[in-house]
Every structure is written in C-alpha cells, then in structure tokens.
Coordinates of C-alpha atoms in Angstrom, one line a residue:
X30 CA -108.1 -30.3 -63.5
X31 CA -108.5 -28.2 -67.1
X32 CA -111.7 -26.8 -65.3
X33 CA -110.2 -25.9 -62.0
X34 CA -107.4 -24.3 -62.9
X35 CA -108.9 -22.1 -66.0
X36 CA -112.0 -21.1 -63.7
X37 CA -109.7 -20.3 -61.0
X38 CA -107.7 -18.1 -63.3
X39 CA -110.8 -16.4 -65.0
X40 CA -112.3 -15.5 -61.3
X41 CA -109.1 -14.3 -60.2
X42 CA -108.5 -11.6 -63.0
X43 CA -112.3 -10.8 -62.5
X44 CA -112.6 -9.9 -59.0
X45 CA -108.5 -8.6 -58.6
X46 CA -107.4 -6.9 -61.5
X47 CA -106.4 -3.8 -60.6
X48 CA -108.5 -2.0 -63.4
X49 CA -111.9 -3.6 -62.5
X50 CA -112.9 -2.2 -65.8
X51 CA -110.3 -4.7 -67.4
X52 CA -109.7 -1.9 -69.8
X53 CA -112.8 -2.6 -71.6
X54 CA -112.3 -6.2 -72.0
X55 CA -115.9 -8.0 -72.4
X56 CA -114.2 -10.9 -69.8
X57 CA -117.4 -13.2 -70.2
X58 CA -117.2 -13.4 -73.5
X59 CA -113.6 -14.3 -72.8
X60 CA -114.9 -17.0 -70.9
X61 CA -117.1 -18.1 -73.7
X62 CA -114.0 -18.5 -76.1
X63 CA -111.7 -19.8 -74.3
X64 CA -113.3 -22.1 -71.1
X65 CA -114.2 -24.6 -74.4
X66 CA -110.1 -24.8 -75.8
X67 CA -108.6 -24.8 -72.1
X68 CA -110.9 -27.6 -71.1
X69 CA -109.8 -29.9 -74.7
X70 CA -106.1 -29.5 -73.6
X71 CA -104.2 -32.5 -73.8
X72 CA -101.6 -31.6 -71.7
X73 CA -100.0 -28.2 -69.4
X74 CA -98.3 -27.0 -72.8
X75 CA -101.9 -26.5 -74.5
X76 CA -103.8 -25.4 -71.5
X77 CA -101.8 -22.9 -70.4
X78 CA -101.0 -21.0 -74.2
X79 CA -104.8 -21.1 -74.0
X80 CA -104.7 -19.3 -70.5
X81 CA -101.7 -17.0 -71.9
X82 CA -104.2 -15.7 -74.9
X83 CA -106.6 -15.2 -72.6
X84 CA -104.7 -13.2 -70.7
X85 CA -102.9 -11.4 -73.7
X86 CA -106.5 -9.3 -74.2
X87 CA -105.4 -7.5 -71.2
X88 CA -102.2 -6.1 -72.9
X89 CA -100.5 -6.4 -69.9
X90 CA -96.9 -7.5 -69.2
X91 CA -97.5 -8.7 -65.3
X92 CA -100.5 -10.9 -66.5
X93 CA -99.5 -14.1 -67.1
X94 CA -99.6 -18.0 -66.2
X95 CA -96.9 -20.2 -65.5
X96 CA -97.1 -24.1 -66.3
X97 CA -96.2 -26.3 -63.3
X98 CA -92.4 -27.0 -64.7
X99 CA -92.0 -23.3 -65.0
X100 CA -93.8 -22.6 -61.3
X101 CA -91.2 -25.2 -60.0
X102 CA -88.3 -23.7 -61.7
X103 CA -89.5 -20.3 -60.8
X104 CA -89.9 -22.0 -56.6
X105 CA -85.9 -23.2 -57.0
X106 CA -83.9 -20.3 -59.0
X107 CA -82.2 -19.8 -55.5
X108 CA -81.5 -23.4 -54.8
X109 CA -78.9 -26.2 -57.3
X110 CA -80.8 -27.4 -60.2
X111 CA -80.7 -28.9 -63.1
X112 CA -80.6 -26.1 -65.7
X113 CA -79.6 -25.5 -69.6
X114 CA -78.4 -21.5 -68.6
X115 CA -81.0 -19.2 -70.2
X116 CA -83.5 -16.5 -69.0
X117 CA -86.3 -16.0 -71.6
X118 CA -89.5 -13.8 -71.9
X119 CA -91.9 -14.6 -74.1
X120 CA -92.0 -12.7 -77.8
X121 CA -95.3 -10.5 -77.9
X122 CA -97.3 -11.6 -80.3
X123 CA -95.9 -14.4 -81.3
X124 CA -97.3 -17.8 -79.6
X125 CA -94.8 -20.1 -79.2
X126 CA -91.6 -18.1 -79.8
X127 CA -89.4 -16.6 -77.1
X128 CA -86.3 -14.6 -77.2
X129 CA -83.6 -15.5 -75.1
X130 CA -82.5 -12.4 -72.5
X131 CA -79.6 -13.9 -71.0
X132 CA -77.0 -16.7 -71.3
X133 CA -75.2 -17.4 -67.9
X134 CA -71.8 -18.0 -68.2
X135 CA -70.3 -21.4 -67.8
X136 CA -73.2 -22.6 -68.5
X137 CA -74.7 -25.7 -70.7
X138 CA -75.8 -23.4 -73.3
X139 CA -73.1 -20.8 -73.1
X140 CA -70.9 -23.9 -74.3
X141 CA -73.2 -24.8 -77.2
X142 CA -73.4 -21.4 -78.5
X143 CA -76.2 -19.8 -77.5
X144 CA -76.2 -16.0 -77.1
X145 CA -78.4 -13.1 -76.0
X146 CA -81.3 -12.1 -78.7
X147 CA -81.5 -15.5 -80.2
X148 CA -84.8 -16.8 -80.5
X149 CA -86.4 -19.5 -79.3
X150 CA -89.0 -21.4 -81.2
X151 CA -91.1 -24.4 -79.6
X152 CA -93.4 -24.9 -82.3
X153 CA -91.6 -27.4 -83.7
X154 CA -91.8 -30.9 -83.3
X155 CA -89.4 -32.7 -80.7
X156 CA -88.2 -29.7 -79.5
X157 CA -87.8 -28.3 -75.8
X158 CA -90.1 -25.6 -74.7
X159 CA -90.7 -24.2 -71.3
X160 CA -93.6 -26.3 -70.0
X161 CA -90.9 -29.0 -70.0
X162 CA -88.8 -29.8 -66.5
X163 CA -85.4 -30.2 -67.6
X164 CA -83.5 -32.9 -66.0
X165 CA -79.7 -33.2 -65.0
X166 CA -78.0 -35.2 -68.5
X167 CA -81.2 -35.4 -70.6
X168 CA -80.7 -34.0 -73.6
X169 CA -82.8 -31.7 -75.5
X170 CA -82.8 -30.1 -78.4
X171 CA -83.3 -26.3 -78.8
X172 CA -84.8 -24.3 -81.4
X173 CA -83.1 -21.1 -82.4
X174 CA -82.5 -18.8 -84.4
X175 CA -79.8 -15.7 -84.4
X176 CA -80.5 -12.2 -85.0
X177 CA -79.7 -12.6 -88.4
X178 CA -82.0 -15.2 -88.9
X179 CA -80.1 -18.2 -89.6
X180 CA -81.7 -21.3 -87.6
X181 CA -79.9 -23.4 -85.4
X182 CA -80.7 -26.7 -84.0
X183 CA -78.8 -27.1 -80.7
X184 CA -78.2 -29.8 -78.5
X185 CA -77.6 -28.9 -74.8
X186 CA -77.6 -31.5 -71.3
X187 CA -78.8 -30.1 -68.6
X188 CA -77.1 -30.0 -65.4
X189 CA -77.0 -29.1 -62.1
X190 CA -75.7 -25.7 -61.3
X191 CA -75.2 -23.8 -58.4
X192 CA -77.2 -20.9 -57.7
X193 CA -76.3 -17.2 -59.2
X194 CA -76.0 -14.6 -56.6
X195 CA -78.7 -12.0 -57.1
X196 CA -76.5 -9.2 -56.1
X197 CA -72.3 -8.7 -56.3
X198 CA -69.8 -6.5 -56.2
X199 CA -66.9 -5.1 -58.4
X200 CA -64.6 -2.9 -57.1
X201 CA -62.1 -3.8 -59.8
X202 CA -61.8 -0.4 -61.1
X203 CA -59.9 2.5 -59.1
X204 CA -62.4 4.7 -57.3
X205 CA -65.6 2.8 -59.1
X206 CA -67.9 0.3 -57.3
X207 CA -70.4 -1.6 -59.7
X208 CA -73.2 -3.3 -57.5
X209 CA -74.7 -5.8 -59.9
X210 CA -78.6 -6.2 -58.8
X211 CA -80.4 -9.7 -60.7
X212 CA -83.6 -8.8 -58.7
X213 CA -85.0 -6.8 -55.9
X214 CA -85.1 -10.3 -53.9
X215 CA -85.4 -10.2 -50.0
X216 CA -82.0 -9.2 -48.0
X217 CA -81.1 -6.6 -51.1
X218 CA -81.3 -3.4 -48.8
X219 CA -79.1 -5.1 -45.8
X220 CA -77.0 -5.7 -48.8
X221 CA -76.5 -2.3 -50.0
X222 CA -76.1 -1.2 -46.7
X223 CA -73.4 -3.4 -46.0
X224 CA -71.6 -2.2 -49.2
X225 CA -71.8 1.2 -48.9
X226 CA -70.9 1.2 -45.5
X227 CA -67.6 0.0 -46.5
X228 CA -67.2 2.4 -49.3
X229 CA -65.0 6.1 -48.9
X230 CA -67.5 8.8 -49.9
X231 CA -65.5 10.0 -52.9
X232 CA -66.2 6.0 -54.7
X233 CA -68.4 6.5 -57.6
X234 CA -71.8 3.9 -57.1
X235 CA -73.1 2.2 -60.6
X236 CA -75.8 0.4 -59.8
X237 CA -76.2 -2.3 -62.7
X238 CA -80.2 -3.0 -63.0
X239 CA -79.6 -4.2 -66.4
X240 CA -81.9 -7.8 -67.6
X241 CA -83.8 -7.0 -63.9
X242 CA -87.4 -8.3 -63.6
X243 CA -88.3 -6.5 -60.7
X244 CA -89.3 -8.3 -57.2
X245 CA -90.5 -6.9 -54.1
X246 CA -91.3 -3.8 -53.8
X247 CA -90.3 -2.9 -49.6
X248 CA -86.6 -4.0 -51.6
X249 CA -87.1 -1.0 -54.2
X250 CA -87.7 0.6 -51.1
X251 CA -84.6 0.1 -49.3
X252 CA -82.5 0.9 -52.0
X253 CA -84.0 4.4 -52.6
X254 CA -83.3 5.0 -48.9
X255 CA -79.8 4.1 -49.6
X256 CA -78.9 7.8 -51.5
X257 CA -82.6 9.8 -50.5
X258 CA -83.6 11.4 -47.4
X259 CA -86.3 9.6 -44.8
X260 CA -90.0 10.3 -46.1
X261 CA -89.1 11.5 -49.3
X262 CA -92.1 10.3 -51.5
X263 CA -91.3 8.9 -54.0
X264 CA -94.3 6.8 -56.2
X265 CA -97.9 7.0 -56.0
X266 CA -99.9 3.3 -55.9
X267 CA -103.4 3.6 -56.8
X268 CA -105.4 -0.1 -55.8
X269 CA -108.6 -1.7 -57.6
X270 CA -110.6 0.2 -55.4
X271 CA -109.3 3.4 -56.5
X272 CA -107.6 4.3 -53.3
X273 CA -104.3 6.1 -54.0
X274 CA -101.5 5.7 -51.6
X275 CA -98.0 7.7 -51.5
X276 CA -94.9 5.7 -51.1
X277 CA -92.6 7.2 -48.9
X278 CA -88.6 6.0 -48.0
X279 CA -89.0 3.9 -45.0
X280 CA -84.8 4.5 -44.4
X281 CA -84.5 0.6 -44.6
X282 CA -80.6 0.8 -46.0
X283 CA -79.5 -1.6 -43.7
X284 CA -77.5 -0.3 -40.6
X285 CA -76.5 3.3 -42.6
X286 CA -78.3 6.0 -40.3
X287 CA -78.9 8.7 -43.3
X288 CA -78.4 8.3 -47.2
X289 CA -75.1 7.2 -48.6
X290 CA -72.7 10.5 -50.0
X291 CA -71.5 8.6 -53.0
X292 CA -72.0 9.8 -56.5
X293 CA -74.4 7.4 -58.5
X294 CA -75.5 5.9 -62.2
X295 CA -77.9 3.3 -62.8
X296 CA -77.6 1.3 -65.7
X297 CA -80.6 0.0 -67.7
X298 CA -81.5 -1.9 -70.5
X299 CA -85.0 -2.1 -72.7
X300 CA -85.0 -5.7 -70.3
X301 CA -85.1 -3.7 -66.8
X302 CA -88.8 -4.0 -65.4
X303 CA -91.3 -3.6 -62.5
X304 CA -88.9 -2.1 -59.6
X305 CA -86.5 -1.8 -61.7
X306 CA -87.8 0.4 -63.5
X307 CA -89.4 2.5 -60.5
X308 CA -86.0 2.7 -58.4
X309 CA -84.2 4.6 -61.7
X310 CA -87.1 6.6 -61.6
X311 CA -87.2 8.0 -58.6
X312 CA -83.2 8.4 -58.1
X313 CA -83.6 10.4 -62.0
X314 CA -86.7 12.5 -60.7
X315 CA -84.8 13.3 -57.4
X316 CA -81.8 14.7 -59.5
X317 CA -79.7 12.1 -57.2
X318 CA -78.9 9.5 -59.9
X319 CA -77.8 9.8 -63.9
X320 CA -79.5 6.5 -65.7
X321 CA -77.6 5.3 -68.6
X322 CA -78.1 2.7 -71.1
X323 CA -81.8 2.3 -73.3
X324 CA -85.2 3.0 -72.8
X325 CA -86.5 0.3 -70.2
X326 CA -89.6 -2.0 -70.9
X327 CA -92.5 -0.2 -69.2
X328 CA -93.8 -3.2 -67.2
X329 CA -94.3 -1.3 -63.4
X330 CA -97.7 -2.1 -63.1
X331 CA -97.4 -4.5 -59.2
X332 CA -98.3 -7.7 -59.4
X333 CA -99.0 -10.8 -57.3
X334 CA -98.9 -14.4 -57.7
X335 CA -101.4 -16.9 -57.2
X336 CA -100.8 -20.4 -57.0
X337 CA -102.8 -22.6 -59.2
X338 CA -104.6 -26.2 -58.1
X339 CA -102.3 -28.0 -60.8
X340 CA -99.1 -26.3 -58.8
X341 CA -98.7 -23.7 -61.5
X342 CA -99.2 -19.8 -60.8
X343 CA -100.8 -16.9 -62.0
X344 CA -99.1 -13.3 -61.9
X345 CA -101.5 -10.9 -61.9
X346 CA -101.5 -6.9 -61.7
X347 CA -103.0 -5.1 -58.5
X348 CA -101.8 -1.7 -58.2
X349 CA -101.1 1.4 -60.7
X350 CA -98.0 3.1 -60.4
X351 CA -97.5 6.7 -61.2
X352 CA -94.2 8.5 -60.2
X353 CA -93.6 11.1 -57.7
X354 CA -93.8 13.3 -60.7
X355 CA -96.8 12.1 -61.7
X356 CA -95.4 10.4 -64.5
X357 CA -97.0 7.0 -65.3
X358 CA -94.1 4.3 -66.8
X359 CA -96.2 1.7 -67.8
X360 CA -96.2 1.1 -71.3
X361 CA -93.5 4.3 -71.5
X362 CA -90.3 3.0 -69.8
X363 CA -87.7 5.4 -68.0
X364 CA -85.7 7.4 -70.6
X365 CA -81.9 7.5 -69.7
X366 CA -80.3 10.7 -69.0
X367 CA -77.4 8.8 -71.6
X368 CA -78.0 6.7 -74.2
X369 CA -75.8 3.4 -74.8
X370 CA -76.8 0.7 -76.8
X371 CA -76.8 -2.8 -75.0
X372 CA -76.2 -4.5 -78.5
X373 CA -72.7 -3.5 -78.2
X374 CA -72.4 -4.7 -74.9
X375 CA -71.1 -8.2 -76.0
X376 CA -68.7 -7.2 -79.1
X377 CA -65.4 -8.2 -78.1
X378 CA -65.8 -8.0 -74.3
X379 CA -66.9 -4.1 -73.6
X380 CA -69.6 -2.6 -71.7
X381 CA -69.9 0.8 -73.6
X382 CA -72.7 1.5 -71.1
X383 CA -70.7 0.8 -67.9
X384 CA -67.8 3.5 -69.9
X385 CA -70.4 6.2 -70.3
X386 CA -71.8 5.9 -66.7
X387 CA -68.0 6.0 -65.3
X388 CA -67.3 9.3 -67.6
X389 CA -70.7 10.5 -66.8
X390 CA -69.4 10.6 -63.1
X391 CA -66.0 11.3 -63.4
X392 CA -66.1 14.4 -65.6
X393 CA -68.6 17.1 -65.9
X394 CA -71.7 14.8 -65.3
X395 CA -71.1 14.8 -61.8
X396 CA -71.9 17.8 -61.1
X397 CA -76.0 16.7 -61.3
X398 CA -75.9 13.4 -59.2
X399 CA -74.2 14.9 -56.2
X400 CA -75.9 13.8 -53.0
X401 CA -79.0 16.0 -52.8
X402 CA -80.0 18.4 -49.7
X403 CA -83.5 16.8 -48.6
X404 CA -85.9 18.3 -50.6
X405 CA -89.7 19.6 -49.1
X406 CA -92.3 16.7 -49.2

C-alpha cells in the first residue's frame, strides 16, 4: 500500500501542478530520495511525514497529504464526532510540531486549558498526534507548550460534539451586524443573502473571516456579489496550461437582485487563507470594503483534493491567482487598510479588531466603503 499511495502522490504533483516547471524542483530526484523512506514506513504516521517533506520542496501551503484519520476527520467536520476541540496547522519547518489556531469553546480542551498559539509537539513518545483517530472517552495525552515556552502535558477525553456552524450571526450591537464566516462551504451565498435581506440599509456589515481556510471558490464568488455590481471582474486564474481566465461576479447572493447598500469591514487575521484571502481582496481593491486586523497568510494559490488508495487525500495546487489589480497574494497576504493585533483578541474578553472595524465605520472611515457606483470592466 506504501507503493501505491506514494506513486500515486508523486504522479499526481507531476502531471497537475499548476507550475509544470514545479518551480525548478528536480521531482525525479525527489523520487529517488524519498520512494526508498515512504516504502520502509511502519505505519500512516511515518509514511505520510515522508510524503509531507516531499511535498515541502514545493514551498507551497496548498500542497499537502492527509493521513487516513485526518481524511476521515476532515470527511465528518459537519457531522457529531468524537473530538478533543482544536484546529491546527502544521509549524513550517518544523516536522512534527503544530501550533494550535483555535480552541472551540466548551470544548474537551477548552476545559483542560488549552489556548490559541500553544504548540503542539508529537515527537514525543506516547503522545497524541494527528494521524491518530480520536475516540469518544479515550484519553490522550497532549503535548504542548505555551507561548512562553513552558511545557505542558495535558490530559483531554474526547467526546462527541455537535457540529459548529460555519456561518452565524450577531446583531447584538445597535446598528452593527457581525456575520461570522468558518469557511466558504456550500450554501454560504444563500446565506448572506438571507441576512442581508433582512438587514435596514443604514446596518453596518463586518464580515468576520478571521482563522478561515478558504473552501470553494463559486462561494468566494457569491459573497463578492453580495456588495459589487454583476460582471465586475474581480481575479485572474491562470491553469497549468498557461491559459489565464478572468473571474467575473456571477450575482449569486442568494435571492438579493443587485448588491447589498450596507457599509462593510472585513476582519482578518495572519490565519485567513485561500478565498479568504481573495474575497478581502477584491472588496479592498473595489474601494467597497475597509479590512482590519493583520497581514493574512498568503496561501491563495487553488487547490484540489485527491483521494488516496489508503483513504487518505492529497491537496494539491492547480491554478495561480493574481488580483483584479494584478496583484499576486501568494506568499504576500492582503495588507489591512487598519491594523489590530489578534494577540489581544483573547485578554480579558475584547476584540480590539471587531472595535476598530465598528469605529472605522461609524466615524470618518465610512466615508471610503460606501456602496460603490459600478465601475467600467
């Protein structure tokens, strides 16, 4: 199986990449390396760090391989499961090591402790790491380390929680309406729709893409045709073969006939990737959006997965993205219009980000977000 699924995933970045110069990567001799380690793996936890260094020489954040316990967590993040209650992304460079991007609240490891920015190591032994399913009321026994530096060894059960919405609400705050976005999953532009359908035009709109991977990209669509005119182009996609196609707003905003009035922020964080990352973009470069919050990760590059013969799944990168501008975010990030730290996002409860992006719209900041007048394509 060692064979199969490391050929499979050799082949794959050699015939789909998007760059099929693999950005001067000599993949045979790739091949030559690492076909020898991946087929001595004793088990998915050895194969596939094999497959992720492999895949590291492209220096690319969409390229990657997920272990069959990750693919089936990945397959039920919308359904009940067992779960400890973090998000993590691996920690470049490091082999092993992870930091931890989210804690969800009420959650098996909120209660032990955990926090955002810890790290995770697995390079211990008898410790959990990712290539492991987690089961509901086994025990296992985490790794860490705060942002300080002081280990901790944690304890945490599993158990079975109920899916987190990917999108939500707040209207909590006179004359503000926070949509919270986890990803651009399917239903997110009937969603918006249905929201600001229901909003009066003088609500302020923060749209809160902060700890977003991304998703599908017709989704990234649909919310840019929430607040910009029909056809308005927006991103450039260049394929393997070099063929360059303009992206255009399809006016998929749900059952709204033209772009929503509203004043709107974006909020961002250096965890915001993919479409997440393009959607700020375009609102910023349209003049119809202020983004707030930190420099975002510069992972736009569009990927695909492929599933695996073991059952796990490579994610692999098949289009360049370049803005309407002509700016190209990968590696670079979006740069917000305001700058607010996430670190302080947790110190006793406040969202200095969220304040700014209120201000921002409130006061004199307004007066560069309001609903644009379509602009020539």
């Amino acid at each position: 199986m060692n064979q199969r699924v490391f050929d499979r995933v050799w082949n794959e970045v050699r015939t789909q990449y998007y760059d099929p110069g693999l950005h001067g990567v000599d993949w045979n001799a790739a091949r030559r390396t690492y076909r020898p380690q991946a087929l001595a793996a004793a088990d998915d936890r050895a194969l596939y760090r094999v497959l992720g260094e492999m895949l590291d020489l492209l220096d690319d954040e969409h390229a990657g391989a997920s272990a069959p316990a990750v693919s089936r967590r990945i397959d039920t993040v919308r359904q009940a499961r067992p779960a400890i209650g973090v998000t993590l992304r691996a920690d470049p460079g490091k082999p092993g090591l992870y930091v931890v991007e989210m804690v969800r609240e009420g959650s098996p490891a909120e209660a032990a402790g955990v926090a955002a920015g810890w790290r995770l190591d697995t390079t211990a032994p008898g410790v959990w790491y990712p290539e492991l399913d987690v089961l509901d009321g086994q025990t296992v026994t985490l790794a860490l380390a705060d942002p300080q530096g002081v280990p901790h060894t944690v304890s945490i059960t599993p158990r079975v929680m109920e899916p987190r919405s990917p999108f939500a609400v707040d209207l909590s705050r006179p004359g503000v309406a926070v949509l919270r976005i986890d990803a651009f999953d399917p239903g997110l532009g009937d969603w918006m729709g249905r929201q600001l359908a229901a909003l009066p035009s003088e609500t302020d709109v923060i749209l809160d893409l902060r700890g977003n991977p991304g998703g599908r990209l017709v989704e990234a669509d649909a919310v840019l045709s929430c607040f910009l005119p029909r056809h308005r182009a927006w991103a450039t996609r260049t394929t393997r073969s070099g063929r360059a196609i303009v992206l255009t707003t399809a006016g998929g905003c749900g059952d709204l006939e033209g772009p929503a009035p509203n004043d709107v922020a974006v909020l961002v964080d250096a965890n915001s990737r993919s479409a997440a990352e393009l959607t700020p973009a375009a609102l910023q470069e349209a003049r119809r959006a202020v983004v707030v919050g930190e420099q975002t990760a510069g992972a736009v590059l569009i990927s695909q997965d492929t599933r695996l013969p073991d059952g796990g799944r490579l994610s692999l990168s098949r289009s360049d993205f370049v803005t309407a501008g002509g700016v190209r975010l990968e590696k670079r990030g979006v740069t917000p219009d305001l700058t607010a730290p996430v670190a302080e996002r947790e110190a006793h409860g406040q969202d200095p980000a969220l304040d700014l992006a209120i201000a921002a719209l409130s006061g004199t900041g307004a007066q560069q977000v309001r609903a644009a007048e379509p602009a020539p394509l």
